[in-house]
Every structure is written in C-alpha cells, then in structure tokens.
Coordinates of C-alpha atoms in Angstrom, one line a residue:
X1 CA 252.4 246.7 99.7
X2 CA 248.8 247.9 99.3
X3 CA 248.4 250.5 96.5
X4 CA 246.5 252.8 99.0
X5 CA 249.2 252.6 101.7
X6 CA 249.8 256.3 101.2
X7 CA 246.2 257.3 100.9
X8 CA 245.3 259.3 104.0
X9 CA 241.8 258.0 104.5
X10 CA 242.5 254.3 103.7
X11 CA 245.6 254.2 105.8
X12 CA 243.8 255.8 108.8
X13 CA 241.2 253.0 108.6
X14 CA 242.8 249.9 107.5
X15 CA 245.8 247.6 108.3
X16 CA 245.9 243.8 108.2
X17 CA 245.0 242.3 111.6
X18 CA 243.8 245.6 112.9
X19 CA 240.3 246.9 113.5
X20 CA 239.2 250.6 113.7
X21 CA 235.9 252.2 114.4
X22 CA 233.8 254.8 112.5
X23 CA 230.5 256.5 112.9
X24 CA 227.5 256.9 110.6
X25 CA 225.8 260.2 110.0
X26 CA 223.4 261.4 111.2
X27 CA 225.2 261.6 114.6
X28 CA 221.9 261.4 116.5
X29 CA 219.2 259.0 117.6
X30 CA 215.7 259.4 116.2
X31 CA 212.4 257.7 115.8
X32 CA 210.9 257.1 112.4
X33 CA 212.6 257.7 109.1
X34 CA 213.7 261.3 109.1
X35 CA 216.4 262.8 111.4
X36 CA 216.6 266.4 112.7
X37 CA 220.0 266.9 111.0
X38 CA 220.9 270.1 112.9
X39 CA 224.0 271.1 110.9
X40 CA 225.7 273.0 113.8
X41 CA 225.2 270.0 116.1
X42 CA 226.3 267.5 113.5
X43 CA 229.6 269.4 112.7
X44 CA 230.3 269.9 116.4
X45 CA 230.0 266.1 116.9
X46 CA 232.0 265.4 113.8
X47 CA 234.9 267.5 115.1
X48 CA 234.7 265.8 118.5
X49 CA 234.7 262.3 116.8
X50 CA 237.9 263.3 115.1
X51 CA 239.5 264.6 118.4
X52 CA 238.5 261.3 120.1
X53 CA 240.4 259.4 117.3
X54 CA 237.5 257.7 115.5
X55 CA 238.9 256.5 112.2
X56 CA 236.1 257.6 109.9
X57 CA 232.8 259.3 109.3
X58 CA 230.3 257.8 106.8
X59 CA 227.4 259.2 104.8
X60 CA 224.7 257.3 102.9
X61 CA 223.2 257.8 99.5
X62 CA 219.4 257.6 99.6
X63 CA 218.2 259.2 96.4
X64 CA 214.5 259.1 97.3
X65 CA 212.4 258.9 100.5
X66 CA 210.4 255.7 100.6
X67 CA 208.1 255.8 103.6
X68 CA 207.7 252.0 103.5
X69 CA 211.4 251.3 103.5
X70 CA 212.4 253.5 106.5
X71 CA 215.5 255.4 107.3
X72 CA 216.7 258.2 104.9
X73 CA 220.2 258.4 106.5
X74 CA 221.7 261.9 106.7
X75 CA 219.1 263.1 104.1
X76 CA 221.4 265.5 102.2
X77 CA 223.1 264.7 98.9
X78 CA 226.2 262.7 99.9
X79 CA 228.6 264.8 97.7
X80 CA 227.4 268.1 99.0
X81 CA 227.5 266.9 102.5
X82 CA 230.9 265.4 102.2
X83 CA 232.3 268.7 100.9
X84 CA 230.8 270.4 104.0
X85 CA 232.3 267.8 106.4
X86 CA 235.7 268.0 104.7
X87 CA 235.8 271.7 105.3
X88 CA 235.1 271.2 109.0
X89 CA 237.5 268.3 109.7
X90 CA 241.2 267.7 109.0
X91 CA 242.3 264.1 109.4
X92 CA 239.3 261.7 109.8
X93 CA 238.5 259.5 106.9
X94 CA 235.4 260.3 105.0
X95 CA 233.4 257.3 103.7
X96 CA 230.3 256.6 101.6
X97 CA 228.1 253.6 102.6
X98 CA 227.2 253.6 99.9
X99 CA 226.9 255.5 96.6
X100 CA 224.3 253.9 94.3
X101 CA 226.2 253.4 91.0
X102 CA 223.1 252.1 89.1
X103 CA 221.2 255.4 89.5
X104 CA 224.1 257.9 88.9
X105 CA 226.1 258.4 85.7
X106 CA 229.6 256.9 86.2
X107 CA 231.3 260.1 84.9
X108 CA 229.4 262.2 87.5
X109 CA 230.4 259.8 90.3
X110 CA 234.0 259.7 89.1
X111 CA 234.3 263.5 89.1
X112 CA 232.5 264.0 92.4
X113 CA 234.6 261.3 94.1
X114 CA 237.9 262.7 92.7
X115 CA 236.8 266.2 93.8
X116 CA 236.0 265.2 97.4
X117 CA 239.3 263.2 97.6
X118 CA 241.2 266.3 96.5
X119 CA 239.3 268.8 98.7
X120 CA 239.7 266.6 101.7
X121 CA 243.4 265.8 101.3
X122 CA 242.9 262.2 100.1
X123 CA 240.5 261.1 102.8
X124 CA 237.7 259.5 100.7
X125 CA 236.9 255.8 101.0
X126 CA 234.3 255.1 98.4
X127 CA 231.7 252.5 99.3
X128 CA 229.5 251.6 96.3
X129 CA 226.3 249.6 95.8
X130 CA 223.6 248.7 93.3
X131 CA 220.8 250.0 95.4
X132 CA 217.8 248.0 96.8
X133 CA 214.8 250.4 97.1
X134 CA 212.4 249.3 94.3
X135 CA 210.7 252.7 94.0
X136 CA 214.0 254.4 93.0
X137 CA 214.6 252.4 89.8
X138 CA 211.5 253.4 87.8
X139 CA 211.9 257.0 89.0
X140 CA 215.3 257.1 87.4
X141 CA 214.2 255.0 84.4
X142 CA 216.6 252.2 85.3
X143 CA 215.8 248.5 84.8
X144 CA 216.1 246.8 88.2
X145 CA 217.2 243.6 86.5
X146 CA 220.2 245.3 84.9
X147 CA 221.7 246.6 88.1
X148 CA 224.5 244.0 88.3
X149 CA 225.8 244.9 84.8
X150 CA 225.4 248.6 85.4
X151 CA 227.4 248.3 88.6
X152 CA 230.3 246.6 86.7
X153 CA 230.1 249.2 84.0
X154 CA 230.3 252.1 86.4
X155 CA 233.3 250.7 88.3
X156 CA 235.2 250.0 85.1
X157 CA 234.5 253.5 83.7
X158 CA 235.5 255.2 87.0
X159 CA 238.8 253.3 87.2
X160 CA 239.6 254.2 83.6
X161 CA 238.9 258.0 83.9
X162 CA 240.8 258.2 87.2
X163 CA 243.9 256.4 85.9
X164 CA 244.2 257.4 82.2
X165 CA 244.5 260.7 80.3
X166 CA 241.9 261.2 77.5
X167 CA 240.7 257.5 77.7
X168 CA 238.5 256.1 74.9
X169 CA 235.5 254.5 76.5
X170 CA 232.4 252.9 74.9
X171 CA 229.8 251.4 77.2
X172 CA 226.0 251.4 77.4
X173 CA 226.1 254.8 79.3
X174 CA 229.4 256.3 78.1
X175 CA 230.6 257.2 74.6
X176 CA 233.9 259.0 75.3
X177 CA 236.4 259.6 72.5
X178 CA 237.3 263.2 73.1
X179 CA 238.0 265.2 76.3
X180 CA 239.1 264.1 79.7
X181 CA 237.9 264.0 83.3
X182 CA 239.5 266.2 85.9
X183 CA 240.6 266.3 88.6
X184 CA 242.6 263.1 88.6
X185 CA 243.2 261.4 92.0
X186 CA 246.8 261.9 93.1
X187 CA 247.3 258.1 93.2
X188 CA 245.3 257.7 89.9
X189 CA 242.7 255.7 91.9
X190 CA 240.4 255.9 94.9
X191 CA 239.8 253.0 97.3
X192 CA 236.5 251.4 96.4
X193 CA 234.6 249.1 98.8
X194 CA 231.9 246.9 97.3
X195 CA 228.8 246.8 99.5
X196 CA 227.0 243.5 100.1
X197 CA 227.1 241.4 97.0
X198 CA 225.9 244.1 94.6
X199 CA 224.7 241.4 92.3
X200 CA 228.2 240.0 91.9
X201 CA 230.0 236.8 92.8
X202 CA 232.4 236.7 95.8
X203 CA 235.2 236.0 93.4
X204 CA 234.4 239.1 91.4
X205 CA 234.2 241.3 94.5
X206 CA 237.6 240.0 95.7
X207 CA 239.3 240.6 92.3
X208 CA 237.7 244.0 91.5
X209 CA 237.1 245.8 94.8
X210 CA 239.7 247.2 97.1
X211 CA 237.7 245.9 100.0
X212 CA 234.3 244.6 101.1
X213 CA 231.6 246.3 103.1
X214 CA 229.0 244.0 104.6
X215 CA 226.1 243.9 107.0
X216 CA 226.0 242.7 110.6
X217 CA 225.6 238.9 110.6
X218 CA 226.2 236.0 113.0
X219 CA 229.9 236.0 113.7
X220 CA 230.5 232.5 112.6
X221 CA 228.8 233.3 109.3
X222 CA 230.9 236.4 108.9
X223 CA 234.1 234.4 109.6
X224 CA 233.3 231.9 106.9
X225 CA 232.3 234.7 104.5
X226 CA 235.6 236.5 105.1
X227 CA 237.7 233.4 104.7
X228 CA 236.0 232.4 101.5
X229 CA 236.4 235.9 100.0
X230 CA 240.0 236.2 101.0
X231 CA 240.8 232.9 99.3
X232 CA 240.3 234.7 96.0
X233 CA 243.0 237.3 96.5
X234 CA 246.7 237.1 97.6
X235 CA 246.8 240.6 98.9
X236 CA 245.3 242.3 101.9
X237 CA 241.9 243.8 101.3
X238 CA 239.9 245.1 104.2
X239 CA 236.5 243.9 105.4
X240 CA 234.1 246.4 107.0
X241 CA 230.7 246.1 108.5
X242 CA 228.1 248.3 110.1
X243 CA 226.6 247.8 113.6
X244 CA 223.7 249.5 115.2
X245 CA 224.1 250.0 119.0
X246 CA 222.0 251.4 121.8
X247 CA 224.8 251.9 124.4
X248 CA 223.5 251.4 128.0
X249 CA 224.7 253.3 131.1
X250 CA 225.5 250.0 132.8
X251 CA 228.9 249.1 131.4
X252 CA 228.2 245.4 131.8
X253 CA 224.7 245.3 130.3
X254 CA 224.5 242.0 128.4
X255 CA 223.7 242.3 124.7
X256 CA 220.0 242.3 123.7
X257 CA 219.4 242.1 119.9
X258 CA 217.9 245.1 118.1
X259 CA 217.7 245.8 114.4
X260 CA 221.1 245.0 112.9
X261 CA 222.8 245.3 116.3
X262 CA 222.5 245.3 120.1
X263 CA 221.4 247.2 123.1
X264 CA 224.6 246.7 125.1
X265 CA 227.0 247.9 127.7
X266 CA 230.5 249.0 126.7
X267 CA 232.4 246.0 128.2
X268 CA 230.4 243.4 126.2
X269 CA 230.7 245.7 123.2
X270 CA 234.5 245.7 123.5
X271 CA 234.4 241.9 123.8
X272 CA 232.2 241.6 120.7
X273 CA 234.3 243.9 118.6
X274 CA 237.5 242.0 119.7
X275 CA 235.8 238.9 118.4
X276 CA 235.0 240.5 115.1
X277 CA 238.7 241.5 114.9
X278 CA 239.7 237.9 115.5
X279 CA 237.7 236.7 112.5
X280 CA 239.1 239.3 110.1
X281 CA 236.9 242.4 110.4
X282 CA 239.0 245.5 109.9
X283 CA 236.5 248.3 110.4
X284 CA 233.1 248.7 112.2
X285 CA 230.8 251.6 111.4
X286 CA 228.6 252.3 114.4
X287 CA 225.1 253.6 113.8
X288 CA 223.5 255.4 116.8
X289 CA 219.9 255.7 115.4
X290 CA 218.2 253.5 118.0
X291 CA 220.0 254.9 121.0
X292 CA 218.1 256.2 124.1
X293 CA 220.9 258.2 125.7
X294 CA 222.0 261.7 124.6
X295 CA 224.3 261.1 121.6
X296 CA 226.9 263.4 123.0
X297 CA 227.3 261.1 126.0
X298 CA 227.5 258.0 123.9
X299 CA 230.1 259.4 121.6
X300 CA 232.2 260.5 124.6
X301 CA 231.9 257.1 126.3
X302 CA 232.8 255.3 123.1
X303 CA 235.8 257.6 122.5
X304 CA 237.1 257.4 126.1
X305 CA 236.4 253.7 126.9
X306 CA 236.1 251.7 123.7
X307 CA 238.3 253.5 121.1
X308 CA 241.5 253.0 123.0
X309 CA 241.1 249.3 122.2
X310 CA 240.6 250.0 118.5
X311 CA 242.5 253.3 117.7
X312 CA 242.6 255.0 114.3
X313 CA 245.9 254.3 112.5
X314 CA 248.0 257.4 112.8
X315 CA 251.7 258.1 113.3
X316 CA 253.4 255.4 115.4
X317 CA 250.3 253.4 115.8
X318 CA 250.3 252.9 112.0
X319 CA 254.0 252.0 112.0
X320 CA 254.0 249.6 115.0
X321 CA 250.6 248.0 115.1

C-alpha cells in the first residue's frame, strides 16, 4: 500500500500500470517568453479541464525573468497562484513543476505546501528541483555549486516539520529548537516528486522521493531510465514527464519534432502516450505553449478524444483499473 493512497491529489494521478494526463499553466499558446495570463480565461479553462477529467494542473516556479533563458511559465508566484486555483476548482490535482528548493527557505516551502494541501483538500503534488538558471543563484546569494546539498537539506527539513511536533533541527539554514510549524499535513507528509536529477544519484532519488518527474526523452532511453530507477525500490513510485504538443486539426497528422515535443494529430498522440504507458510512465503533463490553434479547441479535443484512453483515477476507475 502506498502511503499516499488516500491523498486526493496523488490518488487522482497515480496508480501502478496506469497513465493519466495533466496540463501546464499557462493554459495558452504564446510567442516569446511572457504569456498574456488573463486570469478570467485561465480559470475558465482550469474549470473546464477539471470537467473533462484531466488529472492535474501544474504551475512552475520561475523566480526571475532571464530573457536569454526563455519561458517564464505562468509568471505569478506559484503559492499565490495555487491558492487562487484551489479556490476555483474542487477535485483536480494541483502540482508544482517545480519548486526551486535551493532558492527558498525550507521552512517557508514546508509551510506554503502544507497550507495549499489543506486549503485544496489534499490535492497538492509537490514537484521539487534545484533550479538551473544561472542568474538566479547570485541574485539570492546562493552558491550554485552547493545546490545538491541544499536540495537534500530542504527535503529533510520539510519531512521533519510535516511529520513531527516541535522537532529539533540543526542544518546550515535551520536552527530550530523551539516552536513548531503549522499546519501539519493530515497524512503527516505531502507527496514529493524529484525533478530531473536535481544533482542526486538515481538511487538517492528512488529512496528519498515519492516519485520522479523527468523531461521528454527518446522512449527507449526513458524505458531504461525507469527500469534502472525502479530497481532501487520495492514499492510503486510514479514516473511523470512533460510533453509539449502542437495539436493539428488533421487527427492523423504524423509527429514532427518541436522543442521537447511534437506537432502531431490526436491519433498518433494517443499511440505515443500508450507507448509511454507501456514503458512505465504514469503521468504526462502537456504544455500547449507552441500551439497554433485556439487553446480552447485543443483542450476540448484532448478532453473528448484523448482523455478517455487515459482517464483521471476517480471512483470506480480507481478501484477497478
């Protein structure tokens, strides 16, 4: 039994030998680095994604705009935005892909994550990362070379303050001997997905994360990666990946590579995602940034034609799949 079997967000997204689909904010296509982020439109689409039975909605953590790096994601602070999304949805899982643990104090992250998990009704799935934008580290006075150790420290601190009352903690960033952190997650923990390698070994990720979040790669490479990672744990831990798509009107349009994904019709897309499922992928987060069609049309087509093959885990689907 997975310890997050009764966590609403985790159980909506993940089950062994099952694959579900999510969407990245912003729910729009756009040129350049900065999206429009019309809040009314975004929430309307978020609600529609939930109605269509997408499993999750994901936000990114991009602390600073680097014009040479590119995309700033949904632009707003992830915790503020997640609170807003939680208030406008009811069942869909809410994910981060990913919170930069090296640039945020671990107690702040622990409190924000526990707060969102409570407010949303236990829907938070917490993707975490070390960060990879070089301009951000000096801006926050953080040594880029220390990011691997800072990542380990943060995850350890977060687990401890979630799971214990009045814990005593002494780390490079935390000197805690009095007081406690509230609220506590109902399960005394929150599902944490490690992103990429985060300067860690595959064995460490398998043993310390509740799942792994990776990037689009050649399917054979992904299959070997998943097999190797799962060899280090005897329990089911989900594997997730992102995928950029430009969904074409022709349902049989053969895939043409774009950045981290494909220009593709829905039928080859279904085939490709089925293949990902067969090699052990459990969740695919779709990014619509490079699309050419109205995003409303694309979300509807995905919901009506693709999602029935990869439904969110709810009710009888969860029990019988």
